[in-house]
PDB file of C-alpha atoms in Angstrom:
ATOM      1  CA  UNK A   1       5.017  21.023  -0.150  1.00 40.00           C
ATOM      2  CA  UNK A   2       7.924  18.723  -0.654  1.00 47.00           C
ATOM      3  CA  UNK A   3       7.441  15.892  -2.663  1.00 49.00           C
ATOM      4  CA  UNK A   4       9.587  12.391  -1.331  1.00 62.00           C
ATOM      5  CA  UNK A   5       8.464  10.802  -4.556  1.00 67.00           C
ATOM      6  CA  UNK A   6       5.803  11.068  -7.465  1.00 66.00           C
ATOM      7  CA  UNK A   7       4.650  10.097 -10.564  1.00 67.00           C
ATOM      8  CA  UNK A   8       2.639  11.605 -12.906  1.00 68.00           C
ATOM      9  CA  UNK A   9       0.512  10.105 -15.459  1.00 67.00           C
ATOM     10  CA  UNK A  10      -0.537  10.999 -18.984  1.00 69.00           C
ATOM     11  CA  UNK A  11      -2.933   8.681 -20.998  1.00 68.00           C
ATOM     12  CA  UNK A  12      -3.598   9.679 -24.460  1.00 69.00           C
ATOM     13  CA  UNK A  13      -7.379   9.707 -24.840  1.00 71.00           C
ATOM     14  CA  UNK A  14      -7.435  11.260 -28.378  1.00 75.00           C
ATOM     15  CA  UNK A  15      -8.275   8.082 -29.912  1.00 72.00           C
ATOM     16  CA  UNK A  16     -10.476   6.896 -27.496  1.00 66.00           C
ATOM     17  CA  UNK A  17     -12.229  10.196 -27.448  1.00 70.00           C
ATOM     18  CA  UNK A  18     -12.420  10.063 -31.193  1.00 70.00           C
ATOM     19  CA  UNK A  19     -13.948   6.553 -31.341  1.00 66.00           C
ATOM     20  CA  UNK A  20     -16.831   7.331 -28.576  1.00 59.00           C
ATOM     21  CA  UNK A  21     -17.354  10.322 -30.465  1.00 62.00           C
ATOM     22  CA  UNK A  22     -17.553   8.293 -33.437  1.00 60.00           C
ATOM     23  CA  UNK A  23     -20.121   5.783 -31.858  1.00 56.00           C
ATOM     24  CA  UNK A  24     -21.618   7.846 -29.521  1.00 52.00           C
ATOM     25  CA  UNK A  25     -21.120  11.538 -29.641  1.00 48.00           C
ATOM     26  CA  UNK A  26     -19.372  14.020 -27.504  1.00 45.00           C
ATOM     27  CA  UNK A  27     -18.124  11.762 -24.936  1.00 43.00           C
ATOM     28  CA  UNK A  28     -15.750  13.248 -23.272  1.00 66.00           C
ATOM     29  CA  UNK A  29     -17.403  12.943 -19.749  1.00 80.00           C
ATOM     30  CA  UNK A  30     -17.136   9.518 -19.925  1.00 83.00           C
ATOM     31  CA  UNK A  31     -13.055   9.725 -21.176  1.00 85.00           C
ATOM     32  CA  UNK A  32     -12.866  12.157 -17.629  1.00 86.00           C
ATOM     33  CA  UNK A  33     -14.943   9.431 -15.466  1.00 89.00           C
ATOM     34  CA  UNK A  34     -12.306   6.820 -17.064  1.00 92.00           C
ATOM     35  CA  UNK A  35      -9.027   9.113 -16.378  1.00 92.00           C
ATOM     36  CA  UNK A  36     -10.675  10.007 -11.927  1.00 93.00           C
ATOM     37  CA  UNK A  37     -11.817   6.949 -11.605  1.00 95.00           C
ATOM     38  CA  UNK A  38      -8.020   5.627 -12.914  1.00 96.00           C
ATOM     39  CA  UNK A  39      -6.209   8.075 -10.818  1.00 96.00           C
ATOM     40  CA  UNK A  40      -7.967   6.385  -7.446  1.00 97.00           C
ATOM     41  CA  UNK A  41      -7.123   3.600  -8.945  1.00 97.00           C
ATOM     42  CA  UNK A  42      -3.617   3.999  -9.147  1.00 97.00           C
ATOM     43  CA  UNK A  43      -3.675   5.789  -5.809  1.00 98.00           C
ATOM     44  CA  UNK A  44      -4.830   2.859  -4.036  1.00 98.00           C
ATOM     45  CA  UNK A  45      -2.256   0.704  -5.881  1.00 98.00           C
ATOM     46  CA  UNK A  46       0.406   2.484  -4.723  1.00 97.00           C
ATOM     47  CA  UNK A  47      -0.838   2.276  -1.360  1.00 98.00           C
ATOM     48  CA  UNK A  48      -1.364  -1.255  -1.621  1.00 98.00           C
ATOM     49  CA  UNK A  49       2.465  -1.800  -2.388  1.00 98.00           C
ATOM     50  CA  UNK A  50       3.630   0.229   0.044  1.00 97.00           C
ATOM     51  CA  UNK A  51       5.601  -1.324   2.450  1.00 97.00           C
ATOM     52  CA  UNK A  52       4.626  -0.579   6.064  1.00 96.00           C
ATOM     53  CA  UNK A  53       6.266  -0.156   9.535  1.00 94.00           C
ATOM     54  CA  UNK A  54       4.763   2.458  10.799  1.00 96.00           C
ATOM     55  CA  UNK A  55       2.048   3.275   8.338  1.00 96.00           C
ATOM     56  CA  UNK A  56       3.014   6.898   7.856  1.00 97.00           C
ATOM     57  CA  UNK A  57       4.295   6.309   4.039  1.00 97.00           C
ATOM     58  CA  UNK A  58       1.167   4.445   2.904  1.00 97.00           C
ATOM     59  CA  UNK A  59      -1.436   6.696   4.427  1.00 97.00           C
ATOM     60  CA  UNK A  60       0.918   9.673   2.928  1.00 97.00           C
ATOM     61  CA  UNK A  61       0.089   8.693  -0.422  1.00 97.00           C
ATOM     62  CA  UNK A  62      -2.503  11.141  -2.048  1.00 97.00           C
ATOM     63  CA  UNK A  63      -3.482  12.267  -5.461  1.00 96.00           C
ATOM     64  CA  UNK A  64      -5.251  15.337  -7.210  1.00 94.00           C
ATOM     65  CA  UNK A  65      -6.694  15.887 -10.733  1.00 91.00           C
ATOM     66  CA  UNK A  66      -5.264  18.096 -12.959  1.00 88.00           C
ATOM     67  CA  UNK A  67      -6.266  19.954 -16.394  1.00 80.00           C
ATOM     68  CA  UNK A  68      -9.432  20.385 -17.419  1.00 72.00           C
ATOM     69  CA  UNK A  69     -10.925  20.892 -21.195  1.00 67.00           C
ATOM     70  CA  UNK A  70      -9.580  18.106 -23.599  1.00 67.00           C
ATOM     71  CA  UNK A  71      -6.912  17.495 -21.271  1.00 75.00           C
ATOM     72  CA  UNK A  72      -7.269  16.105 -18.238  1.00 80.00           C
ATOM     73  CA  UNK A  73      -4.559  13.977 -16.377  1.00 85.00           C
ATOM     74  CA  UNK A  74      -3.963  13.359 -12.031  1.00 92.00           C
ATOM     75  CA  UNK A  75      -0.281  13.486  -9.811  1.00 94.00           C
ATOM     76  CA  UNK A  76      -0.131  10.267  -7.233  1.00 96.00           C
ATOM     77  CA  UNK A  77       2.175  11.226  -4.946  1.00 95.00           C
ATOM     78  CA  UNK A  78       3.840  11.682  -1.150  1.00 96.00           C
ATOM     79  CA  UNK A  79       5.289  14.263   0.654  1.00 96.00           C
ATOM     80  CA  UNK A  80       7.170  11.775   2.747  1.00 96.00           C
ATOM     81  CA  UNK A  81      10.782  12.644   2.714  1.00 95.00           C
ATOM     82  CA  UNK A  82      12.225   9.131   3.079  1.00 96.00           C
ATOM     83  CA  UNK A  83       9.725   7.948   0.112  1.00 96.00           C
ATOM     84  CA  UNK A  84      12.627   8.205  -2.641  1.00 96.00           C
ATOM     85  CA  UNK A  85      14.833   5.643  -0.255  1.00 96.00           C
ATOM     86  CA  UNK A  86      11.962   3.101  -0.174  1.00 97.00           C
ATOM     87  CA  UNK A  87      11.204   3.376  -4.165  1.00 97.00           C
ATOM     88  CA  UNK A  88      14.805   3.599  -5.130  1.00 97.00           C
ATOM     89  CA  UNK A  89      16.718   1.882  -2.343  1.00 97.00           C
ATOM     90  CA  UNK A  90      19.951   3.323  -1.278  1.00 96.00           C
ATOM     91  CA  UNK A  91      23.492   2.550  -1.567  1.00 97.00           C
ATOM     92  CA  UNK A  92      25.901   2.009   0.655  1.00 97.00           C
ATOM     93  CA  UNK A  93      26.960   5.302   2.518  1.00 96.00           C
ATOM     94  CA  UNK A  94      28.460   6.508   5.817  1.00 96.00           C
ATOM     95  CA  UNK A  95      26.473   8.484   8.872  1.00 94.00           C
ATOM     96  CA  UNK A  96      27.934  11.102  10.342  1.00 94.00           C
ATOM     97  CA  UNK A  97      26.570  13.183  13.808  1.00 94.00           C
ATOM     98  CA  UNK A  98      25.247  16.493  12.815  1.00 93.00           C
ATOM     99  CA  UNK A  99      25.180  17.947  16.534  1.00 92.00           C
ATOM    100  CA  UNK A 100      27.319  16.251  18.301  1.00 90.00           C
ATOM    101  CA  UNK A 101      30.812  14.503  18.514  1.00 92.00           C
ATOM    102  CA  UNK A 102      29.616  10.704  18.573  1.00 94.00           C
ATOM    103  CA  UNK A 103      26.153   8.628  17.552  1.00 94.00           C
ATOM    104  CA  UNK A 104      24.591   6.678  20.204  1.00 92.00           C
ATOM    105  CA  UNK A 105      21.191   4.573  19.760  1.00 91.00           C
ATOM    106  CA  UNK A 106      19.834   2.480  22.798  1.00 93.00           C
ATOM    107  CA  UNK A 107      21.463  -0.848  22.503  1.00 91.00           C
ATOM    108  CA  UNK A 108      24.622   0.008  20.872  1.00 89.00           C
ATOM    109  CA  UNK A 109      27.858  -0.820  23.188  1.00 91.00           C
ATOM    110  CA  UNK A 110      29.660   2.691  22.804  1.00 92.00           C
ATOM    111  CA  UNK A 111      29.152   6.523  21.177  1.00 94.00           C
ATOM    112  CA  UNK A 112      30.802   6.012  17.834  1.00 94.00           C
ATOM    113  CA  UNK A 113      31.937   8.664  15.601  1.00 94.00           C
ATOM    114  CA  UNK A 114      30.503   6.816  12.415  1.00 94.00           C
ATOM    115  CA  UNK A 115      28.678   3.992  10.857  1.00 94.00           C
ATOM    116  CA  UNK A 116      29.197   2.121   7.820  1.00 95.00           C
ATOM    117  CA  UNK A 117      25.419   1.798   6.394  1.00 95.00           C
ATOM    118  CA  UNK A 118      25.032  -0.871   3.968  1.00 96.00           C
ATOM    119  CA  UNK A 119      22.525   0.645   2.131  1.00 96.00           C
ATOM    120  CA  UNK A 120      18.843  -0.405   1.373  1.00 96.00           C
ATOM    121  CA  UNK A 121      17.145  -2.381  -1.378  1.00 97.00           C
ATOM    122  CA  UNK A 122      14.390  -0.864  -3.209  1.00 97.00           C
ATOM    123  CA  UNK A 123      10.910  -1.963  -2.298  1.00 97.00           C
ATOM    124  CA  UNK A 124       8.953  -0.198  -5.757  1.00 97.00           C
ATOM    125  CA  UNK A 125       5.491   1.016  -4.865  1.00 97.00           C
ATOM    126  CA  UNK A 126       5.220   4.092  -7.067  1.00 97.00           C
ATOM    127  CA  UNK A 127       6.843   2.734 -10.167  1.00 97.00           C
ATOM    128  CA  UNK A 128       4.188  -1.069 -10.645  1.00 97.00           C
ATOM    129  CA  UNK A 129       1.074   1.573  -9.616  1.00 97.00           C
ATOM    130  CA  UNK A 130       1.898   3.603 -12.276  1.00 96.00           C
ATOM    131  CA  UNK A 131       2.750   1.343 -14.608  1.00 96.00           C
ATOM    132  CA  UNK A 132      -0.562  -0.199 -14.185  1.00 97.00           C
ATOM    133  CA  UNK A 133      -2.513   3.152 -14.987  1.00 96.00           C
ATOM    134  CA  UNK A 134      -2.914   2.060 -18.883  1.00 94.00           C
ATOM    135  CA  UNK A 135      -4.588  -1.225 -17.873  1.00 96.00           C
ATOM    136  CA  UNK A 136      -6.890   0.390 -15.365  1.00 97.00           C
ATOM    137  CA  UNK A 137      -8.048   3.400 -17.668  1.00 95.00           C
ATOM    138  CA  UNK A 138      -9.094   0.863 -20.166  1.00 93.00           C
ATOM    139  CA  UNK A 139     -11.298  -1.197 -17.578  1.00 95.00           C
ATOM    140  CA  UNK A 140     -12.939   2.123 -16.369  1.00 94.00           C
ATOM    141  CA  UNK A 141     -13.590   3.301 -19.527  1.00 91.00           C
ATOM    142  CA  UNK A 142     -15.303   0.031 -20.750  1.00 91.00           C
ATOM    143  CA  UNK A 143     -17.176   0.525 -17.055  1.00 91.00           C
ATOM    144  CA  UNK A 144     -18.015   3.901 -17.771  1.00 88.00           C
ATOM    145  CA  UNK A 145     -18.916   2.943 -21.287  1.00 83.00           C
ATOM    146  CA  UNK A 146     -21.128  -0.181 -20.162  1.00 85.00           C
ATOM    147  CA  UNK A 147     -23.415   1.563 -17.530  1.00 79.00           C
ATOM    148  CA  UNK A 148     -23.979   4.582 -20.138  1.00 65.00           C
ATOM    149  CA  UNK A 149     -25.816   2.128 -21.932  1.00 49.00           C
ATOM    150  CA  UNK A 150     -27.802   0.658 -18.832  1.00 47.00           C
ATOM    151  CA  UNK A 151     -29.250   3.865 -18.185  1.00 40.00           C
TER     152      UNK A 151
END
């Protein structure tokens, strides 16, 4: 699968782990609850700051859990080829025909051999999601943590 652009996320639970262990014991389930319930999180941020025209980046965002034992971790990510252009932007370059001698588009006046592209502006969806993945994990976890006790 080709990947247009990813991120992948590593929290270091070793000190949460050790403090639930502490007050708890063994509670590691509840550090892997944290970490899935952080990767949808992040998932649906990304999605959220997507930009859309035609939908097809934002539904194209997915994600998948990864490790298991003590370490456990997720990949958000799209195999949208154009997704690097929207996270990044792109600067100015030229477009050239592959095929054929000229470019035509409907609208345009004449076939011309090239066009002068002014490049894009980057419209970050990847980046604030994952940056956010620290703040979410420490929500779930008190979530996970709170309705441990209610049972």
């Amino acid at each position: 699968m080709r990947i247009g652009a990813s991120a992948t996320t590593r929290i270091n639970t070793r000190a949460y782990e050790r403090g639930l262990r502490r007050a708890l014991g063994g509670m590691s389930d509840d550090v892997k609850r944290a970490v899935e319930r952080t990767r949808i999180d992040v998932q649906n941020e990304a999605r959220r700051r997507a930009p859309v025209d035609t939908g097809r980046l934002r539904s194209s965002i997915v994600s998948r859990s990864e490790g298991s034992g003590r370490t456990v971790g997720y990949v958000v990510g799209t195999n949208v080829n154009y997704a690097a252009a929207v996270e990044y932007g792109t600067a100015p370059h030229v477009i050239k025909p592959k095929n054929k001698k000229a470019l035509y588009w409907p609208g345009a006046r004449h076939p011309v051999a090239q066009v002068n592209h002014p490049g894009t502006r980057a419209q970050p969806f990847m980046r604030p999601a994952v940056e956010l993945a620290e703040t979410f994990f420490r929500a779930n976890l008190s979530q996970v943590r709170a309705g441990r006790g209610r049972r």
